[in-house]
Amino acid sequence: ASIASTDIGLLLQDDVFADFFNTFLNLPVFGQTPLYISGTGRWYLWPELPSHLDPSPAALLAWLEKHRLPHFCKSSLCLHLVLCQKLLAFIRSGEAAELLNWQRADQWLLERCLSGSHGMQHFRAFLQGTAGEELIDFWLITERLLALDESDGSQRDLFLSLVHRLRATHLREGSSVDTLCTTIAGSLPKARHIQSVSTRRDILSKMQEQALFIIQSYWLPKFLVHCKMGMEEEESCQPLLQEYQERLSWEPPGLSEPLPTMHIKRSQGMSGPYCSQKAKAEIWALVNEGRDTQEMKMAIFQVKPEKQPGPAGSMEELCLDKDALGLIPLQSEQLANTAFGGRGGVTFPGRPQSSAEQDLENLSKEKIISDLLPSASLSWLPSLKKPVKTLDFLPWALRADACAGRPFRDFLQLQNRPVETHLLDLWHDLEEFLPVVLDSNRENSFFLRHLIGEKICKTYLEEGSFEKLPLEPRTLVSLWKQLICGEFSPWIFRAQKEICKVLCSLYEEFLADDDRTFLQFMAPGMDVPTPEVLGRAAGRGEYFHLAQRMNQSLKLSQALHGTRSLEGVSSKLWQLLAARDLQKGGSIQAEMELLLGSAD
């Protein structure tokens, strides 16, 4: 609420906010996806505006405040920003220095490691498999729950869903939260029967405070030791360690540099229609055709254990980013065996495929794209001649919608589309169910898969509900049979595909509406609905960079949102730490630099 009520110009003066906001803005659900470089004050728009226009930064900020910030405040990225700010405030405090005997250099290094969306991803990866992981998850869920008004009918379903999730996981007897927050948790069983909303909220709020204090006072010092040890083994982190050693003996004076004047990069070159739908189709054509070129011909969905990424820029890492569109990074063998009880690949050579197996194979190809080789020359990149339909990239956009505060859902509600809104909710619930049921190593996966499976059946698949959903009855019945038991079903993919066909034209309307509102702010006086507003057509090299930028944003957002498993701590995280500069593009730019081998 405090973020939503603050002037966005002031918010962007905070490099940590700008980092999380950039990650959010580049999610591929939106039409316009700008990027802000706080060190220079420059905005990069995409799609770009006509070269003859001189876009106003004030107009852009007004558009962001009205049409992006409200969605950001409902996203999991915003929850992680709030948590990150609380952790940073503790690190900088005199209380931390006194309690943990930290020197200024320790505070500087820990702040450097934790700041930004990548810093929080690294912290959460470090906590995997520990009590700290559960405390973080409890804090995030409680933060969202306490911000809701359960008396508001539009928020009540989400409120109850979060309450049930807490009861099934973090508030059950024997959980880390129950054990570590004992002084307050003793009141919890009684609280479940208390009618007073304020009393229940007060108990949860106190438990959340205690969980946060444990994270700050116990897990942050452990993370600092972890970072020092990891950086010592990574060559690219040596300059950071050297600066840390210098700060131990000499603290440089804090110089406040004047803020750069905010401006927007002007477009250059040829002009074409300003249409985000067409631009997205061209980007999708690039990554889709690039995957199928001769250089990229390799097993897309082979069964082999997940390997640790190699050095940045290596052929091994860059040839196939198999979860780039959000497929949960599990061993493929788990998926195949869980789905069909078989051993080996999804294609099952030597015997005919059932329709469900064919669906799984087709969907796996849709979900997985390959990162294009940065070493390839632009002449190698595909020609973009193959037409691409919105349906081809809609799953990509819907996965981003879940991480972006559900802007597409809000659009459907404004258009008074209750059936389609219900369908979109089902798509997202199925997407949330997949990582839980497929990754048995997840915290509380057993409880969550039954909780989510039963919720899906009760909300969408009960007898009498079928008529409300324009999906094949066979699909719905097959879903119910396995989800009611908390089991994986390949029919999830069939259902999601059918839902996409229904929502496709409405998503095109959503993009058109996003274009109209953007142009109303940036090009007032123009006849916005007509195609006469022109923008520059990007070249193939730019499309390549844009595709990677949005892809990295989605992967990072999914990892924090929980619809994609967190990667373990690896050399890649240390290389990202060395490359990350919050004033030069932050987390997104660090990913691009590591992926493409260039800071440009």
Coordinates of C-alpha atoms in Angstrom, one line a residue:
A1 CA 0.0 0.0 0.0
S2 CA 2.8 2.4 0.8
I3 CA 4.5 1.7 -2.6
A4 CA 1.2 2.2 -4.4
S5 CA 0.7 5.6 -2.8
T6 CA 4.2 6.9 -3.5
D7 CA 5.1 9.0 -6.5
I8 CA 6.8 6.7 -9.0
G9 CA 9.5 9.3 -9.7
L10 CA 10.5 9.1 -6.1
L11 CA 10.3 5.3 -6.1
L12 CA 12.7 5.1 -9.1
Q13 CA 15.3 7.0 -7.2
D14 CA 15.8 3.8 -5.2
D15 CA 18.0 1.4 -7.3
V16 CA 16.6 -1.6 -5.5
F17 CA 13.0 -0.7 -6.4
A18 CA 14.2 0.1 -10.0
D19 CA 15.7 -3.4 -10.3
F20 CA 12.5 -5.2 -9.2
F21 CA 10.4 -2.9 -11.3
N22 CA 12.5 -3.6 -14.4
T23 CA 12.1 -7.3 -13.9
F24 CA 8.3 -6.8 -13.7
L25 CA 8.1 -4.4 -16.7
N26 CA 9.8 -6.9 -19.0
L27 CA 7.5 -9.8 -18.4
P28 CA 6.1 -10.8 -21.8
V29 CA 2.4 -10.6 -20.8
F30 CA 2.5 -6.8 -21.5
G31 CA 2.4 -4.9 -24.8
Q32 CA 4.9 -2.1 -24.0
T33 CA 7.9 -3.5 -22.1
P34 CA 10.3 -0.6 -21.2
L35 CA 13.7 -0.8 -19.5
Y36 CA 15.1 1.8 -17.1
I37 CA 18.8 2.4 -16.6
S38 CA 18.9 4.4 -13.3
G39 CA 22.6 5.3 -13.6
T40 CA 22.0 7.4 -16.8
G41 CA 18.2 8.1 -16.2
R42 CA 17.5 6.6 -19.7
W43 CA 14.4 4.7 -20.7
Y44 CA 14.4 2.2 -23.5
L45 CA 10.9 1.6 -25.0
W46 CA 9.8 -1.5 -26.8
P47 CA 8.0 -1.3 -29.2
E48 CA 9.5 2.1 -29.9
L49 CA 7.6 5.2 -30.9
P50 CA 7.9 7.0 -34.2
S51 CA 11.2 8.7 -34.7
H52 CA 9.5 12.1 -35.3
L53 CA 8.0 12.1 -31.8
D54 CA 9.8 13.5 -28.7
P55 CA 8.3 11.3 -25.9
S56 CA 7.9 13.0 -22.6
P57 CA 9.3 11.3 -19.5
A58 CA 6.6 12.9 -17.4
A59 CA 3.9 11.2 -19.6
L60 CA 5.7 7.9 -19.4
L61 CA 5.8 8.1 -15.6
A62 CA 2.1 9.0 -15.5
W63 CA 1.3 6.0 -17.7
L64 CA 3.5 3.7 -15.5
E65 CA 1.8 5.0 -12.3
K66 CA -1.7 4.3 -13.6
H67 CA -1.2 1.2 -15.8
R68 CA 1.8 -0.7 -14.4
L69 CA 2.4 0.2 -10.7
P70 CA -1.0 -1.2 -9.5
H71 CA -0.3 -4.6 -11.0
F72 CA 3.3 -4.6 -9.7
C73 CA 1.9 -4.0 -6.1
K74 CA -0.1 -7.3 -6.5
S75 CA 2.8 -9.3 -7.8
S76 CA 5.2 -11.7 -5.9
L77 CA 8.0 -9.4 -7.1
C78 CA 6.6 -6.6 -5.0
L79 CA 6.4 -9.0 -1.9
H80 CA 10.1 -9.8 -2.4
L81 CA 10.9 -6.1 -2.8
V82 CA 9.3 -5.4 0.6
L83 CA 11.2 -8.3 2.2
C84 CA 14.4 -7.2 0.6
Q85 CA 14.0 -3.6 1.9
K86 CA 13.3 -4.9 5.4
L87 CA 16.5 -7.1 5.3
L88 CA 18.6 -4.2 3.9
A89 CA 17.2 -1.8 6.6
F90 CA 18.4 -4.4 9.2
I91 CA 21.8 -4.8 7.6
R92 CA 22.4 -1.0 7.6
S93 CA 21.2 -0.5 11.1
G94 CA 23.3 0.0 14.2
E95 CA 21.4 -2.8 15.9
A96 CA 22.8 -5.3 13.4
A97 CA 26.3 -4.0 13.8
E98 CA 26.1 -4.3 17.6
L99 CA 24.2 -7.6 17.7
L100 CA 26.3 -9.4 15.1
N101 CA 29.6 -7.5 15.4
W102 CA 29.5 -6.5 11.8
Q103 CA 32.0 -3.9 10.4
R104 CA 31.0 -1.4 7.7
A105 CA 32.6 -3.6 5.1
D106 CA 30.5 -6.6 6.1
Q107 CA 27.4 -4.6 5.8
W108 CA 28.5 -3.3 2.4
L109 CA 29.2 -6.8 1.1
L110 CA 26.0 -8.3 2.4
E111 CA 24.0 -5.4 0.9
R112 CA 25.8 -6.0 -2.4
C113 CA 24.9 -9.7 -2.4
L114 CA 21.3 -9.3 -1.3
S115 CA 20.1 -6.3 -3.3
G116 CA 17.8 -6.7 -6.3
S117 CA 15.6 -9.5 -7.6
H118 CA 18.7 -11.7 -8.3
G119 CA 20.0 -11.1 -4.8
M120 CA 16.8 -12.4 -3.3
Q121 CA 16.9 -15.4 -5.7
H122 CA 20.4 -16.1 -4.5
F123 CA 19.3 -15.8 -0.8
R124 CA 16.4 -18.1 -1.4
A125 CA 18.5 -20.6 -3.2
F126 CA 20.9 -20.6 -0.3
L127 CA 18.0 -21.3 2.1
Q128 CA 16.7 -24.3 0.2
G129 CA 16.1 -27.3 2.4
T130 CA 16.5 -25.4 5.6
A131 CA 14.1 -24.0 8.2
G132 CA 14.9 -20.6 6.7
E133 CA 13.2 -21.6 3.5
E134 CA 9.9 -22.2 5.4
L135 CA 10.3 -19.0 7.4
I136 CA 10.7 -17.0 4.1
D137 CA 7.7 -18.6 2.5
F138 CA 5.6 -18.1 5.6
W139 CA 6.6 -14.4 5.8
L140 CA 5.6 -13.8 2.1
I141 CA 2.3 -15.6 2.3
T142 CA 1.4 -13.7 5.6
E143 CA 2.4 -10.4 4.1
R144 CA 0.0 -10.9 1.2
L145 CA -2.8 -12.2 3.5
L146 CA -2.5 -9.3 5.9
A147 CA -2.9 -6.8 3.0
L148 CA -6.2 -8.3 2.1
D149 CA -9.7 -7.3 3.4
E150 CA -11.6 -10.5 4.0
S151 CA -14.9 -8.6 4.2
D152 CA -14.4 -7.5 0.5
G153 CA -16.1 -10.1 -1.7
S154 CA -13.6 -9.6 -4.5
Q155 CA -10.7 -10.5 -2.1
R156 CA -12.3 -13.1 0.1
D157 CA -11.6 -16.1 -2.1
L158 CA -7.9 -15.3 -2.2
F159 CA -7.9 -14.6 1.5
L160 CA -9.4 -18.0 2.3
S161 CA -7.1 -19.7 -0.1
L162 CA -4.1 -18.3 1.6
V163 CA -5.5 -19.2 5.1
H164 CA -6.0 -22.8 4.0
R165 CA -2.5 -22.9 2.6
L166 CA -1.0 -21.6 5.8
R167 CA -3.0 -24.2 7.9
A168 CA -1.9 -27.0 5.6
T169 CA 1.8 -26.1 5.7
H170 CA 3.4 -23.6 8.0
L171 CA 0.8 -23.7 10.8
R172 CA 0.6 -27.5 11.1
E173 CA 2.1 -29.1 14.2
G174 CA 5.8 -29.8 13.8
S175 CA 6.4 -27.2 11.1
S176 CA 9.5 -25.0 11.4
V177 CA 7.2 -22.0 11.9
D178 CA 5.3 -23.8 14.7
T179 CA 8.6 -24.8 16.3
L180 CA 10.5 -21.6 16.0
C181 CA 7.7 -19.2 16.8
T182 CA 6.6 -21.1 19.9
T183 CA 6.0 -18.1 22.1
I184 CA 3.2 -17.0 19.8
A185 CA 2.2 -20.2 18.2
G186 CA 0.8 -21.5 21.5
S187 CA -2.1 -19.2 20.9
L188 CA -2.7 -20.5 17.4
P189 CA -5.1 -23.4 17.9
K190 CA -7.4 -21.1 19.9
A191 CA -7.1 -18.4 17.2
R192 CA -8.6 -20.7 14.6
H193 CA -11.9 -20.5 16.5
I194 CA -11.8 -16.9 17.4
Q195 CA -14.4 -14.8 15.6
S196 CA -12.5 -11.5 16.0
V197 CA -10.7 -10.8 12.7
S198 CA -8.3 -8.3 14.5
T199 CA -7.3 -11.0 17.0
R200 CA -6.4 -13.5 14.3
R201 CA -4.5 -10.8 12.3
D202 CA -2.7 -9.7 15.4
I203 CA -1.4 -13.3 16.1
L204 CA -0.3 -13.8 12.5
S205 CA 1.4 -10.4 12.5
K206 CA 3.4 -11.2 15.6
M207 CA 4.4 -14.6 14.2
Q208 CA 5.5 -12.9 11.0
E209 CA 7.6 -10.4 13.0
Q210 CA 9.3 -13.2 14.9
A211 CA 10.0 -15.2 11.7
L212 CA 11.6 -12.0 10.2
F213 CA 13.8 -11.5 13.2
I214 CA 15.1 -15.1 13.0
I215 CA 15.8 -14.6 9.3
Q216 CA 17.7 -11.4 10.0
S217 CA 19.6 -12.4 13.1
Y218 CA 20.4 -16.1 12.2
W219 CA 20.2 -16.6 8.5
L220 CA 21.7 -13.4 7.2
P221 CA 25.0 -13.9 9.1
K222 CA 25.2 -17.4 7.6
F223 CA 24.5 -16.0 4.2
L224 CA 27.4 -13.5 4.6
V225 CA 29.8 -16.4 5.4
H226 CA 28.4 -18.4 2.4
C227 CA 29.0 -15.4 0.1
K228 CA 32.6 -14.8 1.3
M229 CA 33.4 -18.5 0.8
G230 CA 31.7 -18.7 -2.6
M231 CA 33.3 -15.5 -3.9
E232 CA 36.8 -16.7 -3.0
E233 CA 36.4 -19.7 -5.4
E234 CA 35.0 -17.6 -8.3
E235 CA 37.5 -15.7 -10.4
S236 CA 35.0 -13.0 -11.6
C237 CA 34.3 -12.1 -8.0
Q238 CA 37.9 -11.2 -7.1
P239 CA 37.5 -7.5 -7.7
L240 CA 34.6 -7.5 -5.3
L241 CA 36.6 -9.3 -2.7
Q242 CA 39.5 -6.9 -3.2
E243 CA 37.2 -3.9 -2.6
Y244 CA 35.8 -5.6 0.5
Q245 CA 39.3 -6.1 1.9
E246 CA 40.1 -2.4 1.2
R247 CA 36.9 -1.4 3.0
L248 CA 37.9 -3.4 6.1
S249 CA 40.9 -1.0 6.6
W250 CA 39.5 2.1 5.0
E251 CA 35.9 3.2 4.6
P252 CA 35.5 5.5 1.5
P253 CA 33.4 8.6 2.2
G254 CA 29.8 8.3 1.0
L255 CA 29.4 10.7 -1.9
S256 CA 25.9 11.6 -3.1
E257 CA 26.0 12.1 -6.8
P258 CA 23.3 14.3 -8.4
L259 CA 20.5 12.3 -10.0
P260 CA 20.7 12.2 -13.8
T261 CA 18.0 13.8 -15.8
M262 CA 15.4 11.3 -16.8
H263 CA 15.0 10.9 -20.6
I264 CA 13.7 8.5 -23.2
K265 CA 15.9 7.1 -26.0
R266 CA 14.7 8.4 -29.3
S267 CA 13.8 6.0 -32.1
Q268 CA 15.9 5.9 -35.3
G269 CA 15.6 4.2 -38.7
M270 CA 12.6 2.8 -40.6
S271 CA 9.0 3.1 -39.4
G272 CA 6.3 0.5 -39.2
P273 CA 2.9 0.1 -37.4
Y274 CA 3.0 0.4 -33.6
C275 CA 1.6 -2.9 -32.7
S276 CA 2.8 -4.9 -29.7
Q277 CA 1.0 -8.1 -30.9
K278 CA 2.9 -8.1 -34.2
A279 CA 6.2 -7.3 -32.4
K280 CA 5.6 -10.2 -30.0
A281 CA 4.9 -12.5 -32.9
E282 CA 8.1 -11.6 -34.6
I283 CA 10.1 -12.2 -31.5
W284 CA 8.4 -15.5 -31.0
A285 CA 9.2 -16.4 -34.6
L286 CA 12.8 -15.7 -34.0
V287 CA 13.2 -17.9 -30.9
N288 CA 10.9 -20.6 -32.4
E289 CA 12.8 -20.8 -35.7
G290 CA 16.1 -20.5 -34.0
R291 CA 15.4 -23.6 -32.0
D292 CA 14.8 -25.6 -35.2
T293 CA 17.8 -24.5 -37.2
Q294 CA 20.5 -27.0 -38.0
E295 CA 22.9 -25.7 -35.4
M296 CA 20.3 -26.2 -32.7
K297 CA 19.2 -29.7 -33.7
M298 CA 19.5 -31.7 -30.5
A299 CA 17.2 -33.6 -28.2
I300 CA 14.7 -31.2 -26.9
F301 CA 13.2 -33.3 -24.2
Q302 CA 15.8 -36.0 -23.6
V303 CA 15.9 -37.9 -20.3
K304 CA 18.9 -37.0 -18.4
P305 CA 19.7 -35.6 -14.9
E306 CA 19.7 -31.9 -14.4
K307 CA 23.3 -30.7 -14.8
Q308 CA 25.0 -27.7 -13.2
P309 CA 25.5 -24.9 -15.7
G310 CA 29.0 -24.6 -17.2
P311 CA 31.0 -21.4 -17.4
A312 CA 29.2 -18.3 -18.6
G313 CA 29.0 -18.2 -22.4
S314 CA 29.9 -21.8 -22.8
M315 CA 28.3 -23.8 -25.6
E316 CA 27.1 -26.4 -23.1
E317 CA 25.0 -23.8 -21.2
L318 CA 23.8 -21.7 -24.1
C319 CA 22.7 -24.3 -26.6
L320 CA 19.7 -25.4 -24.7
D321 CA 18.0 -23.5 -22.0
K322 CA 15.4 -26.1 -21.5
D323 CA 13.2 -24.3 -19.0
A324 CA 13.4 -20.9 -20.6
L325 CA 9.7 -20.6 -20.9
G326 CA 9.0 -21.8 -17.4
L327 CA 9.0 -25.6 -17.6
I328 CA 9.9 -26.7 -14.1
P329 CA 13.6 -27.7 -14.0
L330 CA 13.2 -31.2 -12.9
Q331 CA 14.8 -34.3 -14.2
S332 CA 12.8 -35.2 -17.3
E333 CA 12.8 -38.8 -16.2
Q334 CA 10.6 -37.8 -13.2
L335 CA 8.1 -36.2 -15.5
A336 CA 8.0 -39.1 -17.9
N337 CA 7.8 -41.7 -15.2
T338 CA 5.2 -39.8 -13.2
A339 CA 3.0 -39.3 -16.3
F340 CA 3.1 -42.7 -17.8
G341 CA 5.0 -45.1 -15.6
G342 CA 7.6 -45.6 -18.3
R343 CA 11.4 -45.4 -18.4
G344 CA 13.1 -43.3 -21.0
G345 CA 11.9 -40.4 -23.2
V346 CA 8.5 -39.0 -23.7
T347 CA 8.4 -40.1 -27.3
F348 CA 8.4 -43.9 -26.5
P349 CA 9.9 -45.1 -29.8
G350 CA 8.7 -48.5 -30.9
R351 CA 5.1 -48.3 -29.8
P352 CA 2.2 -46.0 -30.8
Q353 CA 1.5 -43.0 -28.6
S354 CA -1.8 -42.4 -26.9
S355 CA -3.4 -39.0 -27.5
A356 CA -2.4 -38.0 -23.9
E357 CA 1.2 -38.9 -24.6
Q358 CA 1.2 -37.0 -27.8
D359 CA -0.2 -34.0 -26.0
L360 CA 2.6 -34.2 -23.4
E361 CA 5.2 -34.4 -26.1
N362 CA 3.7 -31.5 -28.1
L363 CA 3.3 -29.4 -25.0
S364 CA 6.9 -30.0 -23.9
K365 CA 8.0 -28.6 -27.3
E366 CA 5.8 -25.6 -26.8
K367 CA 7.1 -25.0 -23.3
I368 CA 10.8 -25.3 -24.1
I369 CA 12.7 -22.9 -26.2
S370 CA 16.4 -22.7 -26.8
D371 CA 18.5 -19.6 -26.0
L372 CA 20.1 -18.6 -29.3
L373 CA 23.8 -18.7 -29.5
P374 CA 25.3 -15.3 -28.9
S375 CA 28.3 -16.2 -31.0
A376 CA 26.2 -16.5 -34.1
S377 CA 26.4 -13.8 -36.6
L378 CA 23.2 -11.9 -37.5
S379 CA 23.2 -13.6 -40.9
W380 CA 22.7 -16.8 -39.1
L381 CA 19.5 -15.6 -37.4
P382 CA 16.2 -16.8 -38.9
S383 CA 14.5 -14.6 -41.6
L384 CA 11.2 -14.4 -39.7
K385 CA 9.3 -15.3 -42.8
K386 CA 7.1 -18.0 -41.1
P387 CA 3.9 -16.4 -39.8
V388 CA 3.2 -16.8 -36.1
K389 CA -0.2 -16.7 -34.5
T390 CA -1.0 -15.3 -31.1
L391 CA -1.9 -18.8 -30.0
D392 CA 1.7 -19.8 -30.4
F393 CA 3.1 -17.5 -27.7
L394 CA 0.0 -17.2 -25.5
P395 CA 1.2 -19.8 -23.0
W396 CA 4.4 -17.7 -22.7
A397 CA 2.3 -14.6 -21.9
L398 CA 0.0 -16.5 -19.4
R399 CA 2.9 -17.7 -17.4
A400 CA 4.1 -14.1 -17.2
D401 CA 0.6 -13.0 -16.3
A402 CA 0.8 -15.1 -13.1
C403 CA 4.0 -13.3 -12.1
A404 CA 2.7 -9.8 -13.0
G405 CA -0.2 -9.4 -10.7
R406 CA -2.7 -10.9 -13.2
P407 CA -3.3 -7.8 -15.5
F408 CA -5.0 -10.0 -18.2
R409 CA -7.4 -11.3 -15.5
D410 CA -8.2 -7.7 -14.5
F411 CA -8.9 -6.9 -18.2
L412 CA -11.3 -9.8 -18.5
Q413 CA -13.2 -8.7 -15.4
L414 CA -13.5 -5.2 -16.8
Q415 CA -14.8 -6.6 -20.0
N416 CA -17.5 -8.6 -18.0
R417 CA -16.2 -12.0 -19.1
P418 CA -16.9 -14.2 -16.1
V419 CA -16.6 -17.5 -18.0
E420 CA -13.3 -16.6 -19.5
T421 CA -12.0 -15.2 -16.1
H422 CA -13.0 -18.6 -14.6
L423 CA -11.1 -20.4 -17.3
L424 CA -8.0 -18.2 -16.8
D425 CA -8.1 -19.0 -13.1
L426 CA -8.2 -22.7 -13.9
W427 CA -5.2 -22.3 -16.2
H428 CA -3.2 -20.6 -13.4
D429 CA -4.2 -23.1 -10.8
L430 CA -3.1 -26.0 -13.0
E431 CA 0.2 -24.2 -13.6
E432 CA 0.7 -23.7 -9.9
F433 CA -0.1 -27.4 -9.3
L434 CA 2.5 -28.7 -11.8
P435 CA 5.7 -27.7 -9.9
V436 CA 4.3 -29.0 -6.6
V437 CA 3.3 -32.4 -7.9
L438 CA 6.4 -32.9 -10.1
D439 CA 9.0 -31.8 -7.5
S440 CA 8.8 -34.1 -4.4
N441 CA 11.8 -32.2 -2.9
R442 CA 9.8 -29.0 -2.5
E443 CA 9.0 -27.9 1.0
N444 CA 5.5 -29.2 2.0
S445 CA 4.9 -30.7 -1.5
F446 CA 2.8 -33.6 -0.2
F447 CA 0.4 -31.3 1.6
L448 CA 0.3 -28.7 -1.1
R449 CA -0.4 -31.1 -4.0
H450 CA -3.5 -32.5 -2.2
L451 CA -4.6 -29.0 -1.1
I452 CA -4.3 -27.5 -4.6
G453 CA -5.7 -30.6 -6.3
E454 CA -8.8 -30.7 -4.1
K455 CA -9.2 -26.9 -4.6
I456 CA -9.2 -27.3 -8.4
C457 CA -11.7 -30.1 -8.3
K458 CA -14.0 -28.3 -5.9
T459 CA -13.8 -25.0 -7.7
Y460 CA -14.0 -26.1 -11.4
L461 CA -14.6 -29.8 -11.7
E462 CA -17.5 -30.6 -9.3
E463 CA -20.6 -32.2 -10.9
G464 CA -22.7 -29.4 -12.4
S465 CA -19.8 -27.2 -13.1
F466 CA -18.9 -28.7 -16.4
E467 CA -21.6 -26.8 -18.3
K468 CA -19.9 -23.5 -17.2
L469 CA -16.6 -24.4 -18.8
P470 CA -16.4 -24.5 -22.6
L471 CA -13.9 -27.5 -22.5
E472 CA -14.2 -31.1 -23.7
P473 CA -16.1 -33.1 -21.1
R474 CA -13.5 -35.9 -21.5
T475 CA -10.8 -33.5 -20.5
L476 CA -12.6 -32.3 -17.4
V477 CA -13.5 -35.9 -16.2
S478 CA -9.9 -37.1 -16.8
L479 CA -8.5 -34.2 -14.8
W480 CA -10.9 -34.8 -11.9
K481 CA -9.9 -38.5 -11.6
Q482 CA -6.3 -37.8 -10.9
L483 CA -6.3 -34.3 -9.3
I484 CA -8.7 -35.4 -6.6
C485 CA -6.0 -37.7 -5.4
G486 CA -3.3 -35.1 -5.7
E487 CA -1.7 -36.9 -8.6
F488 CA -0.1 -35.6 -11.8
S489 CA -2.2 -35.9 -15.0
P490 CA -1.0 -35.3 -18.6
W491 CA -4.6 -34.0 -19.1
I492 CA -3.4 -30.8 -17.5
F493 CA -1.6 -29.9 -20.7
R494 CA -4.7 -30.8 -22.8
A495 CA -6.9 -28.6 -20.6
Q496 CA -4.4 -25.7 -20.8
K497 CA -4.3 -25.9 -24.5
E498 CA -8.1 -25.9 -24.8
I499 CA -8.2 -22.8 -22.5
C500 CA -5.6 -21.0 -24.6
K501 CA -7.8 -21.5 -27.7
V502 CA -10.7 -19.8 -25.9
L503 CA -8.7 -16.9 -24.5
C504 CA -6.6 -16.2 -27.6
S505 CA -8.8 -13.5 -29.2
L506 CA -9.3 -11.8 -25.9
Y507 CA -5.6 -11.6 -25.3
E508 CA -5.3 -9.9 -28.6
E509 CA -7.9 -7.4 -27.4
F510 CA -5.9 -7.0 -24.2
L511 CA -2.7 -6.1 -26.2
A512 CA -4.6 -3.7 -28.4
D513 CA -6.1 -2.0 -25.3
D514 CA -2.6 -1.8 -23.7
D515 CA -1.3 -0.1 -26.9
R516 CA -4.2 2.4 -26.9
T517 CA -3.7 3.5 -23.3
F518 CA 0.1 3.8 -23.9
L519 CA -0.4 5.9 -27.0
Q520 CA -3.0 8.1 -25.3
F521 CA -0.3 9.1 -22.8
M522 CA 2.7 9.2 -25.1
A523 CA 1.1 10.6 -28.3
P524 CA -2.0 12.6 -27.2
G525 CA -4.2 14.0 -29.9
M526 CA -3.5 11.1 -32.3
D527 CA -6.3 8.9 -33.5
V528 CA -5.1 6.1 -31.4
P529 CA -7.3 3.2 -32.7
T530 CA -6.1 3.6 -36.3
P531 CA -2.9 1.9 -37.5
E532 CA -1.4 5.2 -38.6
V533 CA 0.8 5.6 -35.5
L534 CA 4.2 4.4 -36.6
G535 CA 7.1 2.9 -34.8
R536 CA 10.4 1.6 -35.9
A537 CA 10.6 -2.0 -36.9
A538 CA 13.4 -3.7 -35.0
G539 CA 16.2 -5.7 -36.7
R540 CA 16.8 -9.3 -36.2
G541 CA 19.7 -8.7 -33.8
E542 CA 17.4 -6.4 -31.6
Y543 CA 14.7 -9.0 -31.6
F544 CA 17.2 -11.6 -30.4
H545 CA 18.2 -9.3 -27.5
L546 CA 14.6 -8.5 -26.7
A547 CA 13.6 -12.1 -26.7
Q548 CA 16.4 -13.0 -24.3
R549 CA 15.6 -10.0 -22.0
M550 CA 11.9 -11.0 -21.6
N551 CA 12.9 -14.6 -21.3
Q552 CA 15.3 -13.9 -18.4
S553 CA 12.7 -11.7 -16.7
L554 CA 10.2 -14.5 -16.9
K555 CA 12.6 -17.2 -15.6
L556 CA 13.6 -15.0 -12.6
S557 CA 10.0 -14.0 -11.8
Q558 CA 8.8 -17.6 -11.9
A559 CA 11.6 -18.7 -9.6
L560 CA 10.5 -16.1 -7.0
H561 CA 6.8 -16.7 -7.7
G562 CA 7.1 -20.4 -7.1
T563 CA 6.0 -21.7 -10.5
R564 CA 9.5 -22.7 -11.3
S565 CA 11.9 -24.5 -9.0
L566 CA 14.8 -22.4 -7.7
E567 CA 18.2 -23.4 -9.1
G568 CA 20.8 -24.6 -6.6
V569 CA 23.7 -22.4 -5.7
S570 CA 26.2 -22.7 -8.6
S571 CA 29.0 -20.8 -10.3
K572 CA 26.4 -19.0 -12.4
L573 CA 25.0 -17.2 -9.3
W574 CA 28.5 -15.9 -8.4
Q575 CA 29.1 -14.7 -12.0
L576 CA 25.8 -12.9 -11.8
L577 CA 26.8 -11.3 -8.6
A578 CA 30.0 -10.0 -10.2
A579 CA 28.2 -8.7 -13.2
R580 CA 25.3 -7.1 -11.4
D581 CA 25.3 -3.3 -11.1
L582 CA 21.9 -1.9 -10.0
Q583 CA 22.7 1.4 -11.8
K584 CA 23.4 -0.3 -15.1
G585 CA 20.4 -2.4 -15.6
G586 CA 20.7 -4.6 -12.5
S587 CA 19.5 -8.2 -12.5
I588 CA 18.2 -8.2 -16.1
Q589 CA 21.3 -6.7 -17.5
A590 CA 23.5 -9.1 -15.5
E591 CA 21.7 -12.0 -17.0
M592 CA 22.1 -10.6 -20.5
E593 CA 25.8 -9.9 -20.0
L594 CA 26.4 -13.4 -18.7
L595 CA 24.4 -15.0 -21.5
L596 CA 25.7 -12.9 -24.4
G597 CA 29.2 -12.2 -23.1
S598 CA 28.8 -8.5 -23.6
A599 CA 27.9 -5.5 -21.4
D600 CA 26.3 -3.8 -24.4

